[in-house]
Every structure is written in C-alpha cells, then in structure tokens.
Coordinates of C-alpha atoms in Angstrom, one line a residue:
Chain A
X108 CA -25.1 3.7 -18.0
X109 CA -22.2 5.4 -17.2
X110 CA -22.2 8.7 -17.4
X111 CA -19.2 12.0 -16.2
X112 CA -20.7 14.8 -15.7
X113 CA -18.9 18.3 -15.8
X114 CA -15.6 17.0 -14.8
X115 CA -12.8 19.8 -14.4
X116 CA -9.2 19.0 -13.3
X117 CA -7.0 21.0 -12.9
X118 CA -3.2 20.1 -12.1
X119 CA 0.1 22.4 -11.4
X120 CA -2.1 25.1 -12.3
X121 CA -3.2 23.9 -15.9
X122 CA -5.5 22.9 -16.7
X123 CA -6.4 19.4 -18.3
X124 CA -10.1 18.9 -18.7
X125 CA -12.5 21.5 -17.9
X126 CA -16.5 21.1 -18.4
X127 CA -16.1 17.6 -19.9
X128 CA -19.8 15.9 -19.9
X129 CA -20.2 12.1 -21.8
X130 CA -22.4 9.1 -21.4
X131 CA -21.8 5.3 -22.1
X132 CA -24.5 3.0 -22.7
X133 CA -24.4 -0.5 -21.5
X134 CA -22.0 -2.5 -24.2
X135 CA -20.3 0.1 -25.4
X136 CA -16.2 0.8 -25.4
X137 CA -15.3 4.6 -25.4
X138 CA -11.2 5.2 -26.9
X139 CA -9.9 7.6 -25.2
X140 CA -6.5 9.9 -27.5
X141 CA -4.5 12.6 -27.0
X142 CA -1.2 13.2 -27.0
X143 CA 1.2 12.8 -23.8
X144 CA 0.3 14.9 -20.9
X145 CA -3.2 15.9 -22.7
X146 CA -4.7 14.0 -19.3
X147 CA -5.8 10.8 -20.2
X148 CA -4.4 9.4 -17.5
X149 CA -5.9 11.9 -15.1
X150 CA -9.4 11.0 -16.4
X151 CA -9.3 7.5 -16.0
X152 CA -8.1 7.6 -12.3
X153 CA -11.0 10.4 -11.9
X154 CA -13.3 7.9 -13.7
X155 CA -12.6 5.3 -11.1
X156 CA -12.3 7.6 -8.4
X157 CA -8.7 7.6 -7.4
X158 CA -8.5 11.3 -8.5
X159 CA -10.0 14.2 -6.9
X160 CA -11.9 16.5 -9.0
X161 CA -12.1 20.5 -8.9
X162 CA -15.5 19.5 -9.7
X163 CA -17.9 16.8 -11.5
X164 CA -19.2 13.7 -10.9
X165 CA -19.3 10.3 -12.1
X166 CA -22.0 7.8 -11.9
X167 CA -21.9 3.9 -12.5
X168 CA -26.4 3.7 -13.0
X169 CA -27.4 5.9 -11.0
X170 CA -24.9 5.4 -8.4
X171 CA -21.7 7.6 -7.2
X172 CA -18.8 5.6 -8.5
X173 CA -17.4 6.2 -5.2
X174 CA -19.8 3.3 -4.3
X175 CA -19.3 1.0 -6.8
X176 CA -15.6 -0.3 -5.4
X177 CA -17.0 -4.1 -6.9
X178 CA -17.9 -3.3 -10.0
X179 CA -14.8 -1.6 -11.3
X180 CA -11.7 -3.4 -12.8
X181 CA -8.8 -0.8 -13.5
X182 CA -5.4 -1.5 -14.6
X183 CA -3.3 1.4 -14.4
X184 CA 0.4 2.2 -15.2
X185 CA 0.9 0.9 -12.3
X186 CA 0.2 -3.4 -12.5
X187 CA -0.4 -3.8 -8.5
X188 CA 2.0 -6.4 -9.4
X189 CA 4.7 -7.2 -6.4
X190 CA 7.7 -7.9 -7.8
X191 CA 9.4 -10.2 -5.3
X192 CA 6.5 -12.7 -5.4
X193 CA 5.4 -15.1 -7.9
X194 CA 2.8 -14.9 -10.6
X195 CA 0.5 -17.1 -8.6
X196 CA 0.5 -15.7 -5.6
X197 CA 0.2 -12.2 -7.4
X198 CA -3.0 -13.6 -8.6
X199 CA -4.6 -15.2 -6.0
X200 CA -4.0 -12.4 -4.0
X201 CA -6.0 -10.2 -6.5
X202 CA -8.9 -12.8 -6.1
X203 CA -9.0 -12.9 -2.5
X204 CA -9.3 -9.1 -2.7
X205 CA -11.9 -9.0 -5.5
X206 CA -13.7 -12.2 -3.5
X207 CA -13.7 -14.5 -6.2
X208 CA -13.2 -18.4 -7.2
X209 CA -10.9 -18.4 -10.2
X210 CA -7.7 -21.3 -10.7
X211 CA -5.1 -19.4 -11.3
X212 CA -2.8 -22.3 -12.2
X213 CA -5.0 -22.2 -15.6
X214 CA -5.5 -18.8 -16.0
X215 CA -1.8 -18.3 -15.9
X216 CA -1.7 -21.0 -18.5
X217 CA -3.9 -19.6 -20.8
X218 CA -2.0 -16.1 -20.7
X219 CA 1.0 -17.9 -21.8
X220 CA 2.8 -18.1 -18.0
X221 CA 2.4 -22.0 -17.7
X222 CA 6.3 -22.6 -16.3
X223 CA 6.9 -19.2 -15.1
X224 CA 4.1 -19.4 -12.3
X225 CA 6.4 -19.7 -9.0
X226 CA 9.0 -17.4 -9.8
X227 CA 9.2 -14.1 -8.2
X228 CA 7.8 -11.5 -11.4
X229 CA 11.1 -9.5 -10.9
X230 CA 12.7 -12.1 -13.4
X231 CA 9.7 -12.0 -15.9
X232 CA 9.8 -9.8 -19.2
X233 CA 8.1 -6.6 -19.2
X234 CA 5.6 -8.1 -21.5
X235 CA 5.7 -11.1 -19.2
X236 CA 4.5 -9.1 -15.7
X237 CA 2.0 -6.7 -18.0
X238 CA 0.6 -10.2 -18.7
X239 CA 0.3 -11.1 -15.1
X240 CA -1.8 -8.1 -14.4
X241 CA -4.1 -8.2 -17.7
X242 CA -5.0 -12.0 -16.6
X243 CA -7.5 -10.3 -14.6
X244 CA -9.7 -9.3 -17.4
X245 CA -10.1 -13.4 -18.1
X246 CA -12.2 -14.0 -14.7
X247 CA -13.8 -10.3 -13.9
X248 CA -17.2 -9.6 -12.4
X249 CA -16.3 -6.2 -12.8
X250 CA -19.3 -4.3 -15.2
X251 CA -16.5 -1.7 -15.6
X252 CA -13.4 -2.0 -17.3
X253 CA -11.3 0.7 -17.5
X254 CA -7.7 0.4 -18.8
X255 CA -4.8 2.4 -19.2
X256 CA -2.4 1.6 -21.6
X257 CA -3.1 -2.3 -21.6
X258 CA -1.1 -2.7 -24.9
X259 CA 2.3 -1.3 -23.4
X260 CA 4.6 -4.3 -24.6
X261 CA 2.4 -7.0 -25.3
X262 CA 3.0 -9.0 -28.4
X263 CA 0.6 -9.1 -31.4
X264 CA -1.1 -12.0 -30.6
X265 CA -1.7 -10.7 -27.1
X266 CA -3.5 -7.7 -28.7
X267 CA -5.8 -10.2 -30.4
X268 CA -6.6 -11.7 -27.4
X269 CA -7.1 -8.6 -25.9
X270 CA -9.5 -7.6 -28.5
X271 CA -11.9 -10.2 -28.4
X272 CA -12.0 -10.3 -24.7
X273 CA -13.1 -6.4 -25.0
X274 CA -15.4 -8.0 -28.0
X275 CA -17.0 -10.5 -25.0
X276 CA -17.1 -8.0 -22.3
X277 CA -18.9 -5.8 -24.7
X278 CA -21.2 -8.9 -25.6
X279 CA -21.9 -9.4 -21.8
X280 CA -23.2 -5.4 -21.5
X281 CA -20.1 -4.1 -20.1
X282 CA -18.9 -1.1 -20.9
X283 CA -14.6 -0.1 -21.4
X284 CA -12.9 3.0 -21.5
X285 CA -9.5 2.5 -23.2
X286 CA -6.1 4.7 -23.5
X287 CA -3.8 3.4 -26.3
X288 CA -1.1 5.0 -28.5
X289 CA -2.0 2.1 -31.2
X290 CA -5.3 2.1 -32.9
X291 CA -8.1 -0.1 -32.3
X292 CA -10.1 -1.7 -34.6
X293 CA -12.7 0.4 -35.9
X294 CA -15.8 -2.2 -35.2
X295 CA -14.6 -2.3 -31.8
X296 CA -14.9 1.3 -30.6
X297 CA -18.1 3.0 -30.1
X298 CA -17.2 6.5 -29.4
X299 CA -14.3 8.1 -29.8
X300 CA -12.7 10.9 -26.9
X301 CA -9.9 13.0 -27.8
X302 CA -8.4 15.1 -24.8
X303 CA -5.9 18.1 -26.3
X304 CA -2.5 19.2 -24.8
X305 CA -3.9 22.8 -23.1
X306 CA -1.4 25.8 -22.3
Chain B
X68 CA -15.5 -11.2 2.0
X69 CA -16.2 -10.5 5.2
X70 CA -13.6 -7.5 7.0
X71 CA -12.5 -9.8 9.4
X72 CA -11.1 -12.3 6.7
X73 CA -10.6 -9.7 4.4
X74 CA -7.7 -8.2 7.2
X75 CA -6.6 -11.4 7.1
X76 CA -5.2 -11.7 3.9
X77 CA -3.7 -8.7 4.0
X78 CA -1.7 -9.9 7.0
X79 CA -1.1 -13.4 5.2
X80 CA -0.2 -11.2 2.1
X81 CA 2.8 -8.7 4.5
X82 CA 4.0 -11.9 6.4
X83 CA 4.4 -13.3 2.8
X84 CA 6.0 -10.5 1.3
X85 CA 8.1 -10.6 4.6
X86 CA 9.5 -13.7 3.9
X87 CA 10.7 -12.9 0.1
X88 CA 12.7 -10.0 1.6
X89 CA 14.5 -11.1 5.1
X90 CA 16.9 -8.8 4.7
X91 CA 15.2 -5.5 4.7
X92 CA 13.6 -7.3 8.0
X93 CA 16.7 -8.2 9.2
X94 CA 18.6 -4.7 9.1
X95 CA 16.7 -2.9 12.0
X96 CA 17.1 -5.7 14.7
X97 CA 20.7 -5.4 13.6
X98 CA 21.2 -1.7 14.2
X99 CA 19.8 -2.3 17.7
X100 CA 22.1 -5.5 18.3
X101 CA 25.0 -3.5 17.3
X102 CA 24.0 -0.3 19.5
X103 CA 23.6 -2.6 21.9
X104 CA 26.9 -4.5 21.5
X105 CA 28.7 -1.0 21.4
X106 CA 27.9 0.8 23.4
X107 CA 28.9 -1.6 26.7
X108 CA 32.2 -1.6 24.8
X109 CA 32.4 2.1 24.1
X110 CA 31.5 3.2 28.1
X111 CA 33.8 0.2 29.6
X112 CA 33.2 -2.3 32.0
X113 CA 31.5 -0.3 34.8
X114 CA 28.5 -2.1 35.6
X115 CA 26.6 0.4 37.8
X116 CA 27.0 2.7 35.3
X117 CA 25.6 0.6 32.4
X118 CA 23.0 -0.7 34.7
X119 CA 21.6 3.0 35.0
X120 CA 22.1 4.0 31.6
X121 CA 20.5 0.1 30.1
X122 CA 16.7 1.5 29.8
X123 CA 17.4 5.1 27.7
X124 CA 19.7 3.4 25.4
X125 CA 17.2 0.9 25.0
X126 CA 14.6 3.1 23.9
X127 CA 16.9 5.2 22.1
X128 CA 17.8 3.1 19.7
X129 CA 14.8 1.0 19.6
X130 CA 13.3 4.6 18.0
X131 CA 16.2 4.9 15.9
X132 CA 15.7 1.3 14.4
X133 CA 11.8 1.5 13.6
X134 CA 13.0 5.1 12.1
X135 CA 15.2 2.8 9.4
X136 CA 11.7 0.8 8.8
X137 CA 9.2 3.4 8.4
X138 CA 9.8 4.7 5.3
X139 CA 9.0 1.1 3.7
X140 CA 5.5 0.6 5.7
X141 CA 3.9 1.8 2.1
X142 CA 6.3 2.7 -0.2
X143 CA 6.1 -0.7 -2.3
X144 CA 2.3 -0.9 -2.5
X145 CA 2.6 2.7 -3.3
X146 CA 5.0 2.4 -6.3
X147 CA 3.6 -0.9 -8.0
X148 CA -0.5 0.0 -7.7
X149 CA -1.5 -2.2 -5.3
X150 CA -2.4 0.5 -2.3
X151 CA -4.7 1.8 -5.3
X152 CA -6.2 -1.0 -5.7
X153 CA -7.0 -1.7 -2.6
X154 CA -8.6 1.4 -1.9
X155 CA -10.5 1.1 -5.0
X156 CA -11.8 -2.5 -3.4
X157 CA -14.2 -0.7 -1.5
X158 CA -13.3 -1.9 1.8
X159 CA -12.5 0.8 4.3
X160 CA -9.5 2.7 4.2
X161 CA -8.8 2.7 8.0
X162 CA -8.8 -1.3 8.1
X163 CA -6.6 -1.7 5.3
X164 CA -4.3 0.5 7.5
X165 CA -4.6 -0.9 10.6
X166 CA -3.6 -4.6 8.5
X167 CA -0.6 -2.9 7.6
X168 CA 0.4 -1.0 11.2
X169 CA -0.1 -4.8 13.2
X170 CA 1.8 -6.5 10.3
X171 CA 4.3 -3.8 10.8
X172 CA 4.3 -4.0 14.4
X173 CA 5.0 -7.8 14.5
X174 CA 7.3 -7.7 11.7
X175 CA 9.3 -4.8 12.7
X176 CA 9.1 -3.8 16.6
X177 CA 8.1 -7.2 18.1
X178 CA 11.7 -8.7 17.1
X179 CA 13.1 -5.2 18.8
X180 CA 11.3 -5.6 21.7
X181 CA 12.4 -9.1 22.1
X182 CA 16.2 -8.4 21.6
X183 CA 16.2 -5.8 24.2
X184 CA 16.3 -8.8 26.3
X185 CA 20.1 -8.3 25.7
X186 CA 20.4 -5.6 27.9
X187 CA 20.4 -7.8 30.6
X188 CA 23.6 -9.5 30.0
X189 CA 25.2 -7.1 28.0
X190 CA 24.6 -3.7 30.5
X191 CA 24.0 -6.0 33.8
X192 CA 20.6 -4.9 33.7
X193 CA 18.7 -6.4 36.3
X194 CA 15.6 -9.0 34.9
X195 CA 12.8 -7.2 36.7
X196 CA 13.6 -3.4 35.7
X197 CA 14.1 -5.4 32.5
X198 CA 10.3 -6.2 32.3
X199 CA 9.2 -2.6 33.0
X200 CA 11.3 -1.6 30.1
X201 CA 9.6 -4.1 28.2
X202 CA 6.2 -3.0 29.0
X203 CA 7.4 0.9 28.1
X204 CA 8.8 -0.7 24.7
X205 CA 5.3 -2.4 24.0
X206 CA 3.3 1.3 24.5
X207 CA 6.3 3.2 22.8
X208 CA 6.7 1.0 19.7
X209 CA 2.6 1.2 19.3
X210 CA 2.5 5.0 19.4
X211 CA 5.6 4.9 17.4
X212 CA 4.4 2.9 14.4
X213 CA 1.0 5.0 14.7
X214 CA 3.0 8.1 14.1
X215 CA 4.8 6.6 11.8
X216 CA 2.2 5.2 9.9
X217 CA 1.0 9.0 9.3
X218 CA 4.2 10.5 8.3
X219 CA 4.9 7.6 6.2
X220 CA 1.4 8.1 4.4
X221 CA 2.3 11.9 4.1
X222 CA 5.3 11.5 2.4
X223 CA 4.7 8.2 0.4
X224 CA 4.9 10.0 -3.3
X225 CA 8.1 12.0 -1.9
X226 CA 11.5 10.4 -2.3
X227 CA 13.1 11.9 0.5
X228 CA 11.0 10.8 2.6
X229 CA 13.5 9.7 5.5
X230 CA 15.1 12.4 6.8
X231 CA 11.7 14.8 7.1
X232 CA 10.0 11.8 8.6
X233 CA 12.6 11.8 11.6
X234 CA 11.6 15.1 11.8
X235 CA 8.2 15.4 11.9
X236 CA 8.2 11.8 14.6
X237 CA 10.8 12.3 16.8
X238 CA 9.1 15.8 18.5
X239 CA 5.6 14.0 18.7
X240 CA 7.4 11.2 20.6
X241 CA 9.1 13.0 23.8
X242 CA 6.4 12.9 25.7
X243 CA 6.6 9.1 25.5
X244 CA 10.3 8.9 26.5
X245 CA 9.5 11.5 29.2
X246 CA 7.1 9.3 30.6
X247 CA 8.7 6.1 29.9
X248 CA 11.6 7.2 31.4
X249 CA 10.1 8.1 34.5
X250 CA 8.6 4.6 35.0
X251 CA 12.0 3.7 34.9
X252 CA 13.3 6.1 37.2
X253 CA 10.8 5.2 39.9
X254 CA 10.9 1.6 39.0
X255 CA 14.7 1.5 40.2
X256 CA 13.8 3.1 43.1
X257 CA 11.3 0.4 43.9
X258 CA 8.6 3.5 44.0
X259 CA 5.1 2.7 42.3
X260 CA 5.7 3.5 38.1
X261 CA 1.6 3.0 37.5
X262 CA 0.8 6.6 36.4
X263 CA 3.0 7.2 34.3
X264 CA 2.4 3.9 32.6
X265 CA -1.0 4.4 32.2
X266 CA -0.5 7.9 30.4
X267 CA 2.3 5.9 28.2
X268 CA -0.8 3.3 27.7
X269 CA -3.4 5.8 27.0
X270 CA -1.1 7.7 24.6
X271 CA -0.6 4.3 22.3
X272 CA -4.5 3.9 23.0
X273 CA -5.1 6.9 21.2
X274 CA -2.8 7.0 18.7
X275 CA -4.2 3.6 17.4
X276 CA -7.8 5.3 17.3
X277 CA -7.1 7.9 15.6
X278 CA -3.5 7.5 13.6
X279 CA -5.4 4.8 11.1
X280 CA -8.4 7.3 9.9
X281 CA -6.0 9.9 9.4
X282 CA -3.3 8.0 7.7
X283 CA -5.8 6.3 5.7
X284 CA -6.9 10.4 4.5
X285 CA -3.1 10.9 3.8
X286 CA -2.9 8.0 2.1
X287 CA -6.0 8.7 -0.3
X288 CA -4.7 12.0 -0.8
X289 CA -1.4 11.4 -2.1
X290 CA -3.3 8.6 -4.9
X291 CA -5.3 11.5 -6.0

C-alpha cells in the first residue's frame, strides 16, 4: 500500500498542499488534476522523494519511500534523456542503472525507434525523445510508477499503448500516480486527486 | 549492481558523453596552450626571466582553465533529469559524486597537467623544477575540482553560475598557490620543498573526504 500522510509544501511562500492524507491499494492508478501551478508537479517529486516536505511522510508498505530507490520508476518533465547520445545508449544506460537484462535493440523497436536507434536524440522529434524515455515502462521492475505528464506529444496510438501498459501494470498489483491535461479513460482510474490553484 | 561496477558505468557513461562533445573538452587545454604560447611572446626573449616566472603562470592559468570547465561538471545531468534519477537509484549520493569528480579530473585537468609540459620549451624551464610543478599541479587540480565540485553543486539551478563560482573558488584556493609556490621557490634553490608538499597533499586529501558528502547535500538540495 502506498500511503502520504499529512504532506504540506510550501513554496515561495504559498502554499500548495497543506494536510494532504491518501492511500493506494495495491493495483490501483490515482489521476492526479489541477490546473497549472496547483502543484501537481511538486507532489509527485515529494511522492518519490526528490522534494523536501515542510512536513509528511510517504510510505511504499510500510517502508519510508526514501528506502525504496528500486521500486520506484518516475518520469518527470525532465526525460533523463542526454541529448548528444543515441537512443540505445540512452537506454542501456538506464538498465545498467536500474540493474536489469532488457534488449534494447527490441524495445526500441517496439516503441516505434527501429532506424533511429544510433543517432544522437538531439535529431529526434519531441514525440520521438518522449518515446525514448517512456520505453522504460515496457521492462520495469519498478512496483511504483509515477508519471508526470507522460502524454506531452505522443501520438494517439501511443496513448493506447500507454493505456494498456498502465491496464498490465495494474494487472501485475502495481500501483500509478498519473498528471495529465487529457483525460483518461474512466475504467482506468481508481481514484481521482484534484489539487486547486491556492492564493 | 555492486558500487564498485555501479561507478563504473558512470565513468564509461562521462568518458562516453566525452567523446560526443570534444569540443567543449577541447576549449580549456586550449586556453592554457594559448597562455602559454603568449605569454613567452608578450614578456620577450629573456630566458632567466621566463624561467623564474614558468611555475606561477603555470598554475595560474591551469586555475583559470578548470574555472571555464566547472560550470559543466553537472549542469547537463541537471537540466535533462538524469542527476534525479540517479539519486532516486538508491545508490549513495557521495559515490555518484566522486564518479563524476575522477571523470572530471581525467577529462579535464589530467590533459592540463600534461600540457604544462610546454613550459619547458616555451619558458626554458628546466625538466626537473618541471616535475615539482607537476606534482604541485596533481594536489592543486584535486583540491581544485573538489571545490569546484561544491560550488558547481551550489549553483547548478542558477544560470549565472560562472562568474559567482570564480568567486566563491578562487579565495578557498590561495592557500594552495601559497604553498605550491613555495615548493617552487625552494625547489629552485635546490633547498628541501617536502613540507610544504605535504600540506598541498593533505589539503587535496581532505578536500576529497569531505568535498563529495557535501556536494552530494548541495546537489540533493537544489533537486528538491
């Protein structure tokens, strides 16, 4: 189970979330709205532990997610993609990091990248590179998905792919916290978070 | 993985990414070629003089050519999500910066080490002072990078990074010149320079103890 527990952040002296408290079982995605700026962001990166909370804590079962480095996936805003070298490399560097046997050269393929795999991602689309971060979801041992944004400029069919990997993570008892300005499908999400813009 | 394999990929991943962008490498080794090529020219032919002056411009611009480098020890990783990501990994944050200040060291101040071997042409420098400089050089550029690594940390989400960072280094590295300079003072006068190599020696000791815990810390503060 995941569960936050009393999280309060506040930033340039507003504040974006105070007091917020929410649990998510095993299997279960949680779609995260609110307009720009409401903090979305901010939660995810405290979720994950990138962000430093005023106060609050989150647990991953039982456990400090502070201590659960393995069994979190996140794709920010930011793709961790290098720009000057290839797609392949890109990606077996990610799996050397997360310690895992995966053959890129297919993966790539599958995600629609089969000739562009040894060119440096600076000449790729922007759909293109977002692709070369999302191929992570396709091989993750991670019980914890949590995803900013992971529509930005992927095609339609690429949001149907998306989908029914989130379908088969959920399947497999993982659980997904989601930010997206387009709406999911409703027998996807399990619970539904809306963050306001505060004064 | 293991942290001994894990460090190194994160070397194979630098020397990689080094080899996609030679000419960011290249552009400190040239500053210090060109100082070097100068400055003979500027002063004139007078070898004594040259001789004397060979070590501090050495170091001199040796400091000014790892200034030009610092700013990009984390600046990419920090902009595309990868230095997130790797702290995220779980592994500690004081090895993935020690990876990065030896990747550093060799891909930046190892080549301008190497190329003060010009002095001894260009300034008539003689080969054996030559080899004290070069010892100076190896503890300087250590202590530097260390220093370095922490204002570079510091200031990773700031865009102006450069100009504060010569700031906040350069005062934290006189005692170094001070010292390194008076190797070279006795050196040339054939007196025994082991003290104040040693205190050059323990200074880089120290700053490679303690500059990756706290850089790591300034590092993790500036993600959150």
């Amino acid at each position: 189970m995941l569960s936050a527990n009393q999280l309060t952040c506040i930033r340039n002296q507003r504040i974006l979330f105070d007091e917020l408290s929410f649990e998510l079982e095993s299997g279960q995605l949680l779609y995260l709205t609110g307009p720009n700026g409401a903090g979305k962001t901010t939660l995810l990166r405290s979720l994950v532990g990138l962000q430093q909370l005023q106060q609050g804590e989150v647990s991953l079962n039982g456990q400090p997610i502070s201590d659960c480095g393995e069994q979190i996936l996140y794709i920010g805003h930011k793709p961790a993609v290098n720009e000057w070298l290839s797609a392949r490399q890109n990606l077996a560097h990610w799996f050397e990091l997360t310690q895992q046997q995966a053959d890129c050269e297919l993966l790539l393929q599958k995600v629609g990248l089969g000739g562009l795999m040894d060119i440096p991602v600076k000449f790729l689309s922007a759909g293109q590179k977002r692709r070369v971060a999302l191929v992570r979801m396709w091989q993750s041992d991670a019980k914890l998905w949590v995803l900013d944004e992971p529509f930005t400029s992927i095609d339609i069919k690429g949001v149907e792919v998306l989908t029914s990997l989130f379908e088969k993570h959920k399947k497999n008892g993982g659980y997904i916290v989601v930010t997206s300005h387009q709406t999911l499908p409703d027998e996807l999400v399990d619970k539904n978070l809306h963050l306001t813009y505060r004064f | 993985m293991s942290y001994s394999n894990f460090f190194y990929q994160m070397l194979k991943r630098d020397l990689q990414l080094a080899k996609t962008q030679k000419h960011e490498l290249g552009l400190p080794v040239l500053f210090f070629i060109l100082v070097l090529i100068l400055f003979p020219i500027a002063i004139g032919p007078e070898g004594g003089l040259l001789a004397r002056l060979a070590p501090s411009v050495g170091w001199i611009a040796v400091i000014l050519a790892i200034l030009i480098a610092l700013p990009r020890m984390f600046a990419e990783d920090y902009e595309n999500g990868w230095l997130e990501q790797l702290f995220l990994s779980g592994y500690p944050g004081s090895l993935i910066v020690t990876a990065r200040l030896v990747s550093f060291w060799l891909l930046y101040c190892l080549p301008l080490i190497l190329s003060s071997f010009l002095l001894v042409p260009f300034f008539s420098f003689d080969l054996g002072l030559w080899w004290i400089l070069l010892q100076t050089l190896i503890c300087g550029s250590i202590l530097m990078t260390c220093l370095g690594s922490l204002a570079s940390a510091l200031l990773v989400s700031s865009r102006k990074g450069s100009g504060v960072m010569a700031l906040l280094i350069v005062p934290l590295l006189i005692p170094a010149v001070i010292f390194a300079s008076a190797a070279q003072e006795a050196a040339s006068q054939a007196l025994p320079y082991t003290s104040p190599m040693l205190i050059l020696f323990a200074l880089a000791v120290f700053a490679l103890t303690v500059a990756p815990i706290a850089t790591a810390q300034a590092l993790r503060l500036n993600l959150g």
